[in-house]
Coordinates of C-alpha atoms in Angstrom, one line a residue:
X1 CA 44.1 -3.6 52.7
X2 CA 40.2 -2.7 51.8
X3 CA 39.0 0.8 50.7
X4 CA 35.6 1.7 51.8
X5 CA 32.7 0.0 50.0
X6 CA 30.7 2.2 47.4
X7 CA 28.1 3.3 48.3
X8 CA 25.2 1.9 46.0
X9 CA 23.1 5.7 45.9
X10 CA 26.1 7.6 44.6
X11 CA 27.4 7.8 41.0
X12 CA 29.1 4.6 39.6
X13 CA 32.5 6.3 39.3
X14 CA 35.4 7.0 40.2
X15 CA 34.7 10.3 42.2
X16 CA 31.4 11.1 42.5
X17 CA 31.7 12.7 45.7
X18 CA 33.8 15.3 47.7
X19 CA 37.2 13.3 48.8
X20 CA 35.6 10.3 46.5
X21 CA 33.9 8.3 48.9
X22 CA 31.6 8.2 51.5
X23 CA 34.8 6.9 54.0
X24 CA 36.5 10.6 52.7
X25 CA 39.8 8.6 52.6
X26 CA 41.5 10.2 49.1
X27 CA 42.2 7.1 47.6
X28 CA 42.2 5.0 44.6
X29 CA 42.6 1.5 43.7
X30 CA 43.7 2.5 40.3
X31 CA 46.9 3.1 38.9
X32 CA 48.3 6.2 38.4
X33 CA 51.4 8.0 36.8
X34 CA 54.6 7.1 38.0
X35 CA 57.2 10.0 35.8
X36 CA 59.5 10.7 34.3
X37 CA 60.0 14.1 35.6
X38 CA 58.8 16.7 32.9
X39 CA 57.9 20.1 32.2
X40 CA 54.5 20.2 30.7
X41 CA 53.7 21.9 27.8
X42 CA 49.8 22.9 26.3
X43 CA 49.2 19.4 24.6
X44 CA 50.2 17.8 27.9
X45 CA 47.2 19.1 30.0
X46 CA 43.4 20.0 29.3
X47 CA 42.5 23.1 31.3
X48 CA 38.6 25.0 31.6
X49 CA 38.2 28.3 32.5
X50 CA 35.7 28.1 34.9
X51 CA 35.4 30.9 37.6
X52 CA 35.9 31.3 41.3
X53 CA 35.4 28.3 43.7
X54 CA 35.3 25.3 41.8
X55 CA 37.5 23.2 43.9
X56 CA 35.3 19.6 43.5
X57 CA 35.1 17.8 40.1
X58 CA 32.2 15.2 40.5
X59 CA 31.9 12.3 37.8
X60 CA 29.2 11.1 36.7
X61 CA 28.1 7.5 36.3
X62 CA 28.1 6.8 32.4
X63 CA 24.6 7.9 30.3
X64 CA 22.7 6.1 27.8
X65 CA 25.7 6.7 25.0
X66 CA 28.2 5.5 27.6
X67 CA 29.7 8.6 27.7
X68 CA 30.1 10.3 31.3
X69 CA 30.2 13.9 32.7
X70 CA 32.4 16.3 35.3
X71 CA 29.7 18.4 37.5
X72 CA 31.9 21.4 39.2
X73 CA 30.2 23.9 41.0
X74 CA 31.7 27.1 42.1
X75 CA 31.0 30.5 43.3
X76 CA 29.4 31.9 40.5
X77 CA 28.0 28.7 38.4
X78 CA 27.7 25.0 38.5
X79 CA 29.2 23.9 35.3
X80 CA 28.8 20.7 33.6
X81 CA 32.2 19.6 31.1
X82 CA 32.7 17.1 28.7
X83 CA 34.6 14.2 30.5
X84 CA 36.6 13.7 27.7
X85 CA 37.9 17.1 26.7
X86 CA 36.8 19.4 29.7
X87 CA 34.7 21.4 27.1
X88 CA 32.0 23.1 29.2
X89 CA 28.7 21.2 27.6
X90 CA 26.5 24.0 30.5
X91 CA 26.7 26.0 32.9
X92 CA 24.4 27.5 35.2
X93 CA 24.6 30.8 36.8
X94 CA 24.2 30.7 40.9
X95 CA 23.1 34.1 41.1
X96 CA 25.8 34.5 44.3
X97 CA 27.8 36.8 42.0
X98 CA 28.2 38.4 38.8
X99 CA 29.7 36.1 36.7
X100 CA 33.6 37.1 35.9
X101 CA 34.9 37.3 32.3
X102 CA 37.8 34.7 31.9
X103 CA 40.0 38.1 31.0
X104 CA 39.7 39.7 34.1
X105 CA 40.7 36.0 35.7
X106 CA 43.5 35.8 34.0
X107 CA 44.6 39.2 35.0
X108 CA 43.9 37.9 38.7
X109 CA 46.7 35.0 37.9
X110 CA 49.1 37.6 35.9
X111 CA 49.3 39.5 39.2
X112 CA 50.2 36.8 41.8
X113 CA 53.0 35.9 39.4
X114 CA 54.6 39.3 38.5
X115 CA 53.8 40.9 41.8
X116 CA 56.1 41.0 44.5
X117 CA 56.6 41.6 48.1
X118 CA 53.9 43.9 49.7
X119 CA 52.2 44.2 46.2
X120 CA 51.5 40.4 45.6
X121 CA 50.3 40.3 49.6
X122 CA 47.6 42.6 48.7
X123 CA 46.5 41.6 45.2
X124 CA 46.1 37.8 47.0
X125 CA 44.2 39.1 49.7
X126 CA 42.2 41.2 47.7
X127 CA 41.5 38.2 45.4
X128 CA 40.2 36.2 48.8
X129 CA 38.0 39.1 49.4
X130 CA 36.4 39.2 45.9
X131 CA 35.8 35.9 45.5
X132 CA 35.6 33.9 48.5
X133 CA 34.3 35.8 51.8
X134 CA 30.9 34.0 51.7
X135 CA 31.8 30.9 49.9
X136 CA 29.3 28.1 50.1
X137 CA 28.3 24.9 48.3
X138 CA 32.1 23.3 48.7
X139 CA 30.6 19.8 49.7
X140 CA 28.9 18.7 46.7
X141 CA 27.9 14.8 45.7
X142 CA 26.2 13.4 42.5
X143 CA 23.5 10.3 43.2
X144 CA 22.8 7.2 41.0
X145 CA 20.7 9.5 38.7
X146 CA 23.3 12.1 37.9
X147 CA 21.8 14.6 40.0
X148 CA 23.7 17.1 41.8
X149 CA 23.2 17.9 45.7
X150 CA 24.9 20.8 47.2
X151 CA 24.0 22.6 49.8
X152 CA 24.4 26.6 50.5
X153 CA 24.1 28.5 53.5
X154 CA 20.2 27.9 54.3
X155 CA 18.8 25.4 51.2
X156 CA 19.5 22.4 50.0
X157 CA 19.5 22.3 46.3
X158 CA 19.1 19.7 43.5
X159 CA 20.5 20.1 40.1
X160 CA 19.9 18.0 37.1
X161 CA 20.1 17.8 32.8
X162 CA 17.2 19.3 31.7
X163 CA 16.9 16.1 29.4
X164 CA 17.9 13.0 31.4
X165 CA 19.0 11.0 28.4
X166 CA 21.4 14.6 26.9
X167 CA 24.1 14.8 29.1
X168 CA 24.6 17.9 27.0
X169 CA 21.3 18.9 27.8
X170 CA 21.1 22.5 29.9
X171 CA 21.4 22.6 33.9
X172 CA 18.6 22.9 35.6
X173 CA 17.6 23.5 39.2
X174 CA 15.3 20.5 39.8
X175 CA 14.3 21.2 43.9
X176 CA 15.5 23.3 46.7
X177 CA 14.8 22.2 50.1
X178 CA 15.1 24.9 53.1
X179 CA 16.4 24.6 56.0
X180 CA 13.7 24.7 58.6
X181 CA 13.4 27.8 61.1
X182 CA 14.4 25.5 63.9
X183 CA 17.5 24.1 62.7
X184 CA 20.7 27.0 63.4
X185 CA 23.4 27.8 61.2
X186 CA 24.7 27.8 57.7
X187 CA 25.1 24.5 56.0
X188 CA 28.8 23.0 55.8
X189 CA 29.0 19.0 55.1
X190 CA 27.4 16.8 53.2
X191 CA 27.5 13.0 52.7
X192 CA 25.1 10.2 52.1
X193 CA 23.8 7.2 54.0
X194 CA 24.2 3.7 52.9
X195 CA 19.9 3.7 52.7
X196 CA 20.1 6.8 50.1
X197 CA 19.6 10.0 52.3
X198 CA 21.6 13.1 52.6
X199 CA 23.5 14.0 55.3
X200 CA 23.9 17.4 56.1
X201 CA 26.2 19.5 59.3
X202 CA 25.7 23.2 60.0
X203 CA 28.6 25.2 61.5
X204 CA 26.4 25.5 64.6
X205 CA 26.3 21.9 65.4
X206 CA 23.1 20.7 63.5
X207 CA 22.7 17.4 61.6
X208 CA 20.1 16.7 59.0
X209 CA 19.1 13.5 57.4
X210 CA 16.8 14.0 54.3
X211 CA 15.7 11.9 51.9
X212 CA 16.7 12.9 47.9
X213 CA 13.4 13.6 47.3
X214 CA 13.2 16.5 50.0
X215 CA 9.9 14.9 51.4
X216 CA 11.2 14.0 54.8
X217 CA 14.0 14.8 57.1
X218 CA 15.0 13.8 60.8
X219 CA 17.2 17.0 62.4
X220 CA 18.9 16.8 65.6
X221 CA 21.6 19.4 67.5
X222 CA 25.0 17.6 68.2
X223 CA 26.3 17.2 72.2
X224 CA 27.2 20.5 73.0
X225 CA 26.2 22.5 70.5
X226 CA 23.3 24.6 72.5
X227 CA 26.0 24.9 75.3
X228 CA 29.2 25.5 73.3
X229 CA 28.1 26.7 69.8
X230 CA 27.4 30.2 69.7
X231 CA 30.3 31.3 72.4
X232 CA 32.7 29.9 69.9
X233 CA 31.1 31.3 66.6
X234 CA 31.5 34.9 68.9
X235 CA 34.5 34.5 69.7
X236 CA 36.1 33.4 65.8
X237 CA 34.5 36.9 64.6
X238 CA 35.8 38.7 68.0
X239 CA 39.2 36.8 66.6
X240 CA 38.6 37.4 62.5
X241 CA 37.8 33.7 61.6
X242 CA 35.1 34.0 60.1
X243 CA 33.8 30.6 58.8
X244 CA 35.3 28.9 61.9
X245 CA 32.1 27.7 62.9
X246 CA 32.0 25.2 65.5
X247 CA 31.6 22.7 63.0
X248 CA 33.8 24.2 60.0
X249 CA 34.4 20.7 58.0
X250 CA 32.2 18.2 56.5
X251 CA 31.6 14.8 57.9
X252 CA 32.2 10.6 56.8
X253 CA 29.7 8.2 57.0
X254 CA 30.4 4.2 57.3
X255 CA 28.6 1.1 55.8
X256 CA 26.6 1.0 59.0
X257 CA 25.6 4.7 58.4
X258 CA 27.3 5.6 61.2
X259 CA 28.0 9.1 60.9
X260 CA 31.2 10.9 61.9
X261 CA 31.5 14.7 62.9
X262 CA 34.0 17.1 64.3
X263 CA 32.9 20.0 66.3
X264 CA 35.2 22.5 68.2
X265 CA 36.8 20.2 71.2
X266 CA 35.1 16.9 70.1
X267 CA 34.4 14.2 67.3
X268 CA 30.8 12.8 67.6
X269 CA 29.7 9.6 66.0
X270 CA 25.9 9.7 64.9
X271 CA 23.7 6.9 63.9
X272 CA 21.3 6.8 61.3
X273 CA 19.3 4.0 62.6
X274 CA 16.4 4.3 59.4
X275 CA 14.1 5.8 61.6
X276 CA 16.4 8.8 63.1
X277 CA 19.0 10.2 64.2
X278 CA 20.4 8.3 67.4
X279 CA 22.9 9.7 69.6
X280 CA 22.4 6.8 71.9
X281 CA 25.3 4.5 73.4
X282 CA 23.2 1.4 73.1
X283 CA 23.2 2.5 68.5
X284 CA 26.3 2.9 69.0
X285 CA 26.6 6.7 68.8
X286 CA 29.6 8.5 71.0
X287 CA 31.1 11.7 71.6
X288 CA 35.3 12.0 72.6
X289 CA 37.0 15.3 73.5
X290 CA 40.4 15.6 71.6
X291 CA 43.2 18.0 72.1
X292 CA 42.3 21.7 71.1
X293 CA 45.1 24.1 72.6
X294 CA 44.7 26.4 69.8
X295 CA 41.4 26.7 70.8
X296 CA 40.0 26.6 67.3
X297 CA 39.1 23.0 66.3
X298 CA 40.1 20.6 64.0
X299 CA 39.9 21.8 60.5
X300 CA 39.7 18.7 58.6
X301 CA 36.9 16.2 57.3
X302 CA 37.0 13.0 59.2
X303 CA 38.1 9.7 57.4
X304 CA 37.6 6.1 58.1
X305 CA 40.7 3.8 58.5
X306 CA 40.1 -0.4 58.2
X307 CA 36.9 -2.1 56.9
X308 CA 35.7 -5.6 57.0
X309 CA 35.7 -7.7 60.2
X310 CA 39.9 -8.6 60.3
X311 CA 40.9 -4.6 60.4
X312 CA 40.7 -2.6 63.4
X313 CA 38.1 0.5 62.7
X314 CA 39.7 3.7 63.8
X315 CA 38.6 7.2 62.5
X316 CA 41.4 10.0 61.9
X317 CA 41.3 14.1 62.6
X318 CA 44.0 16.6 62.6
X319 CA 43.3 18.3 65.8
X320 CA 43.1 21.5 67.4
X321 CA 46.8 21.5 68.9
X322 CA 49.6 24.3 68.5
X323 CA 51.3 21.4 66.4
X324 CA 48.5 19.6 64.7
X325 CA 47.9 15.8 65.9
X326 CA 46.9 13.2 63.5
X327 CA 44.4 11.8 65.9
X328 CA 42.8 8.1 65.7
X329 CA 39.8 7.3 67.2
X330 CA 38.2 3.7 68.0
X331 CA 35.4 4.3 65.8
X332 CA 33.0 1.3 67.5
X333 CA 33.2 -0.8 71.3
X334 CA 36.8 0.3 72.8
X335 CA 38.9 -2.5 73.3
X336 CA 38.3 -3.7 76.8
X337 CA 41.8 -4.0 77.6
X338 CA 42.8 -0.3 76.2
X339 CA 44.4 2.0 78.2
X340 CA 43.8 5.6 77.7
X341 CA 47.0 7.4 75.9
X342 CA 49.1 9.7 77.9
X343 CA 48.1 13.7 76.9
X344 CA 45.2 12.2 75.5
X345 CA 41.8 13.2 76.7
X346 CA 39.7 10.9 75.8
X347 CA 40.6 6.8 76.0
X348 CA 38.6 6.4 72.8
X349 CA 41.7 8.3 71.2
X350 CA 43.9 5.2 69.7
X351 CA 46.8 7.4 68.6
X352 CA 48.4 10.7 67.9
X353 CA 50.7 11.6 65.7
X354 CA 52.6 14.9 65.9
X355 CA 52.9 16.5 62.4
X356 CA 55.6 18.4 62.7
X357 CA 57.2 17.4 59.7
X358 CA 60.0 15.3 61.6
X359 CA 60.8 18.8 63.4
X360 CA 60.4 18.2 67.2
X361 CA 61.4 21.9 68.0
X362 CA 58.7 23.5 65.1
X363 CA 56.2 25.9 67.6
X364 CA 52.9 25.7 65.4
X365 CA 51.4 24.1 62.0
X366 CA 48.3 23.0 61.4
X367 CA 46.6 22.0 58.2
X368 CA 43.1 22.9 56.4
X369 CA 43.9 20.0 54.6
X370 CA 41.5 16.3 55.2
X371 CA 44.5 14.0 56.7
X372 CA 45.0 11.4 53.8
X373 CA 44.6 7.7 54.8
X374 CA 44.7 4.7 52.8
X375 CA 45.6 1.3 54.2
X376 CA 46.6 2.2 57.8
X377 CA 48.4 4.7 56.9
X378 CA 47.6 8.5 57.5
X379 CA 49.4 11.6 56.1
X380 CA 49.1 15.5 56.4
X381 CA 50.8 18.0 55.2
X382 CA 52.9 21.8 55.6
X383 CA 49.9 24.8 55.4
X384 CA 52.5 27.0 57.4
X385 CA 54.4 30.0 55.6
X386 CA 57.9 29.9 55.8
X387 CA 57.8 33.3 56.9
X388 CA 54.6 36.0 57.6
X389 CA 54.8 40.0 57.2
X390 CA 55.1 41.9 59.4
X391 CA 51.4 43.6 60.8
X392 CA 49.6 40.5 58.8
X393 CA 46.6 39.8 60.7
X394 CA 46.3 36.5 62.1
X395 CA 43.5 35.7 60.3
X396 CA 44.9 36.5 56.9
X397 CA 47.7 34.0 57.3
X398 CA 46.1 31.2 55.5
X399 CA 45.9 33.6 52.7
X400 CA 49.9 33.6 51.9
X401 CA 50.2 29.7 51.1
X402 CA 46.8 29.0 49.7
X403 CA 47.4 32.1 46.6
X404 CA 51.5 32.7 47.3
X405 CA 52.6 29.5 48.3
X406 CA 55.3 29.2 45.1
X407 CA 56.6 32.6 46.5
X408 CA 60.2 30.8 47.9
X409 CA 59.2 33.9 51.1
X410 CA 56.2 31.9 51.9
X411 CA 56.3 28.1 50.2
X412 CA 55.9 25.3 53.3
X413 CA 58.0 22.0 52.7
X414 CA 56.7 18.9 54.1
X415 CA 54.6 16.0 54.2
X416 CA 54.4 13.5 57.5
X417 CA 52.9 10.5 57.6
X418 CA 52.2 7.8 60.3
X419 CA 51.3 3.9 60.7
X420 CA 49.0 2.1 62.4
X421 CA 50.1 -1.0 63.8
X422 CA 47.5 -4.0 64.6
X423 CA 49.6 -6.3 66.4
X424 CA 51.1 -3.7 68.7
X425 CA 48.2 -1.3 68.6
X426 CA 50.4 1.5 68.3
X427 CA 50.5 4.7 66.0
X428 CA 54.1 5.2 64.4
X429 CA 56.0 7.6 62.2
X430 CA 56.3 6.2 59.1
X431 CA 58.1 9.0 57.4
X432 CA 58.8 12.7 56.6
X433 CA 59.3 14.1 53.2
X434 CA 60.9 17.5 53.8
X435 CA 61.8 18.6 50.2
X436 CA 58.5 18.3 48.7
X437 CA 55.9 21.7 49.1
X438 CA 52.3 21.1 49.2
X439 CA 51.1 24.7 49.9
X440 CA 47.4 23.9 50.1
X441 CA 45.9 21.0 47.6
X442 CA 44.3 17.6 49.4
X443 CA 46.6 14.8 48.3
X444 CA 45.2 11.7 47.0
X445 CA 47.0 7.9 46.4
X446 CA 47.3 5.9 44.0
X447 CA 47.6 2.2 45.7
X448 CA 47.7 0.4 42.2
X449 CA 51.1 2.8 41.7
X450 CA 52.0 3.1 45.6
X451 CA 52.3 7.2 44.8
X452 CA 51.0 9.9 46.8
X453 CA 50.2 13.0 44.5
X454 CA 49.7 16.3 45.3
X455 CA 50.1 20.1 44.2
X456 CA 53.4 21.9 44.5
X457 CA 55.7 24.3 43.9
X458 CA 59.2 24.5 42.5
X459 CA 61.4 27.8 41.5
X460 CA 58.1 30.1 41.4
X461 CA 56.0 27.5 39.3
X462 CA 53.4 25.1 40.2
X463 CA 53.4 21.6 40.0
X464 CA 52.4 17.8 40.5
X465 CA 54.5 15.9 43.2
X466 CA 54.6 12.6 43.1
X467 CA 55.7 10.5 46.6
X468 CA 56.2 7.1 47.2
X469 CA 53.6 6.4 49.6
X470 CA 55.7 3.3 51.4
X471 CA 59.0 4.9 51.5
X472 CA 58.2 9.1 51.4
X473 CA 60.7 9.6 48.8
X474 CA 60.0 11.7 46.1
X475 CA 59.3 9.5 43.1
X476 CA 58.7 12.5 40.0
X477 CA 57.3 16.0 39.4
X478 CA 55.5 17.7 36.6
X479 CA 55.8 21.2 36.0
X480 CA 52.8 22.5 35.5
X481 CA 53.3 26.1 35.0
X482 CA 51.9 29.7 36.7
X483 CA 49.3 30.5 39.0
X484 CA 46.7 29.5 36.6
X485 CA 47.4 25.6 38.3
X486 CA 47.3 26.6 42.2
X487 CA 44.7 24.3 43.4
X488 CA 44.1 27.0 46.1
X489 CA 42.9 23.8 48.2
X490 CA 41.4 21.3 46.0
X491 CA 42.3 18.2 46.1
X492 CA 44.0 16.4 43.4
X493 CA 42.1 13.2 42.0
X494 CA 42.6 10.1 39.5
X495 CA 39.9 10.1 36.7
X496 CA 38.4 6.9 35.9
X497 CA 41.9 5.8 33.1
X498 CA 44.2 7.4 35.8
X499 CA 45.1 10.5 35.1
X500 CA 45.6 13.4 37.1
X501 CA 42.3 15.7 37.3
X502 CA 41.8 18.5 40.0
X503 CA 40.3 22.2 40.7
X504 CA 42.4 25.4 40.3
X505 CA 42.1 28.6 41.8
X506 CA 39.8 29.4 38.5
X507 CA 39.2 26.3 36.8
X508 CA 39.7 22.8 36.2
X509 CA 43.2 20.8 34.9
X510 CA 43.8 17.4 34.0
X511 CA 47.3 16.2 33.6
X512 CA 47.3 14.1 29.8
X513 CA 49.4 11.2 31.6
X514 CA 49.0 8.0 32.5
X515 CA 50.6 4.7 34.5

């Protein structure tokens, strides 16, 4: 089957933007490795001390030396590495936070590995608290011309090399745009049209369009939001959520710059027609309601499922359910003959998929993890703890697999994935892999191998999974080593020669293997 075309305004690499295309499927042509099983040592893997935050590494397209470029950007800085070693060529200072000596990381990572019980709960959600109440900027891209876009919570902000032609040259912020008085919320996603402008979502149901340049912009609120949006963002703080917004996730955009965002109870499909933003039928635009019996939204980035005119178009969510549904939406005209699903509440939905990790009895799991699609196939994975404390808020749940999840009290086990069928139009479980833990990284596929990688855990260390994407047996593992290698949800990527790269909880780690 086709992956998504690239789009001609962003970076000519392999990744050059969050979930490494525009279509936010987590996929690669490109080969990857394939095993033996090993336990890595130092020479195996590169690793940068970077700071808080830096989940996304962005590559760049190659300079005038051939030589490319990783942008990261984090809590504290945005840092530019070497692509070839991961040396750190710049880094720029945000000004969000003080800036945290790599010692007093390191101690951060000594404690959620020698702590125990009670202890390691607090030191991991004290470590949340220092570093990432307030976190911004996750949704990053880099253009054609190597610049940087991120957004924070009320600007828009450009960063480039201070000498075009030096990709060792010093960061520099080129622009910042802000948000306009009229336009509510703080910034979440961000993506890019196939005519070169930004795309921008606020939790409160705003979308911008704005060109690279920050000279012009088209704004618009989403169905709903001035009914819906600021009951829900009450009632997450009444709850503890904060950062639930009614749009928490950032958005996909297809070749026709259709534009595709989740709010709290629906998925809405925007058009950039080059003029504006059209939330009109006859452009193509629609809004579906999908299941939300948790009440608190999907909490994953749309992808795009089938291109080119002999694939069915679909678009995939986890939803809002107890038991998280991957959820497939017609994502142009319905089939005329299409009869709406039973228990689904919109006929635009084209299937559901229950990921309960082949457990039909399991009472709750959801996932903060993007569902991962390549061909017709879509996969999430286990964010549940195996067990929760006793007197743990709610809300500081998420907190036990994202820093503890290779405690064996709170590691999840499991990966479910499902099928799309085009002849019988039918969503079907392909498989589930219950010995494989994926506590909180975004998996990614490797079609040239037919492997499905992602971030685990075995016997208190962390570690690279490897899955055969067809069959959901495990194919290999790496062991990585401690803490320093929780991904602490970033998503694990191929580089441009297939090798394993991907965020930490406090850096950056590529794995020195290859197909």
């Amino acid at each position: 089957m086709r992956i998504g075309p690239r789009n001609p305004y962003l970076a000519d690499s392999s990744y050059p933007i969050a979930h490494g295309r525009c279509d936010q499927q987590d996929n690669s042509r490109v080969a990857g490795p394939v095993g033996p099983n090993e336990v890595l040592g130092e020479r195996d893997v590169q690793y940068a001390w970077l700071g808080p935050g830096h989940y996304g590494g962005l590559t760049s397209a190659p300079y005038a030396d051939g030589r490319r470029v990783i942008w990261s950007n984090g809590r504290q800085t945005i840092a530019k590495l070497d692509y070839g070693t991961l040396d750190v060529l710049a880094a720029l200072p945000t000004g969000d936070q003080p800036v945290t000596p790599v010692a007093e990381l390191q101690a951060a990572v000594l404690g959620l590995d020698e702590l125990r019980g009670q202890e390691a709960v607090s030191h991991a959600l004290a470590l949340a608290m220092t570093y990432l109440v307030g976190l911004d900027g996750v949704y990053a891209l880099v253009d054609r011309d190597n610049t940087l876009f991120l957004t924070r919570k009320s600007c828009v902000i450009a960063y480039r090399d201070a000498y075009p032609a030096d990709r060792a040259s010093p960061i520099v912020e080129a622009a910042r745009w802000e948000k306009p008085p009229g336009v509510e919320g703080d910034f979440v996603g961000a993506n890019i049209t196939f005519d070169g402008r930004l795309v921008l979502s606020t939790d409160h149901g705003w979308l911008v369009c704005l060109t690279r340049d920050f000279t012009d912009f088209d704004a618009m609120e989403l169905p709903g939001a001035r009914e819906h949006a600021h009951a829900h963002w009450e009632r997450m703080l009444a709850e503890g959520r904060r950062g639930y917004g009614w749009v928490r996730k950032s958005l996909c955009v297809d070749e026709d710059n259709g534009i595709y965002v989740p709010s709290a109870d629906h998925l809405h499909k925007v058009v950039w027609t080059g003029d504006g933003l059209s939330t009109d039928e006859a452009d193509g635009a629609w809004s579906a309601q999908y299941r939300n019996g948790r009440g608190w939204g999907s909490g994953t980035t749309p992808s795009l499922m089938g291109f080119g005119p002999d694939e069915d178009h679909l678009v995939v969510i986890g939803d809002g359910d107890d038991v998280v549904n991957i959820t497939l939406f017609w994502r142009d005209a319905i089939p005329e003959d299409w009869e709406q699903l039973p228990g689904a509440p919109s006929r635009r939905i084209a299937g559901l998929g229950a990921g309960n990790m082949g457990d039909t009895t399991l009472p709750a799991i959801q996932t903060e993890q993007s569902i991962t699609v390549s061909g017709y196939g879509a996969m999430t994975v286990n964010n549940e703890p195996a067990s929760v404390p006793n007197g743990l808020p709610q809300a500081a749940v998420r907190s036990l697999c994202f820093y503890l999840g290779h405690d064996p009290a709170y590691r999840p086990l499991g990966m479910h994935k499902y099928e799309w069928d085009p002849v019988t139009r039918t969503f079907n479980e392909a498989w589930a892999c219950t010995s494989v833990s994926s506590p909180n990284s975004v998996p990614f596929v490797s079609q040239g191998s037919d492997v499905v990688y992602t971030c685990g855990t075995r016997d208190r260390r962390w570690t690279i999974e490897g899955v055969d994407w067809s069959s959901g047996q495990p194919v290999f593992h790496y062991v990585l080593g401690d803490s320093t290698f929780n991904t602490l949800g970033a998503g694990v990527t191929l580089d441009e020669e297939g090798r394993l790269l991907f965020g930490t909880i406090f850096g950056k780690a590529r794995v020195l293997r290859t197909a």
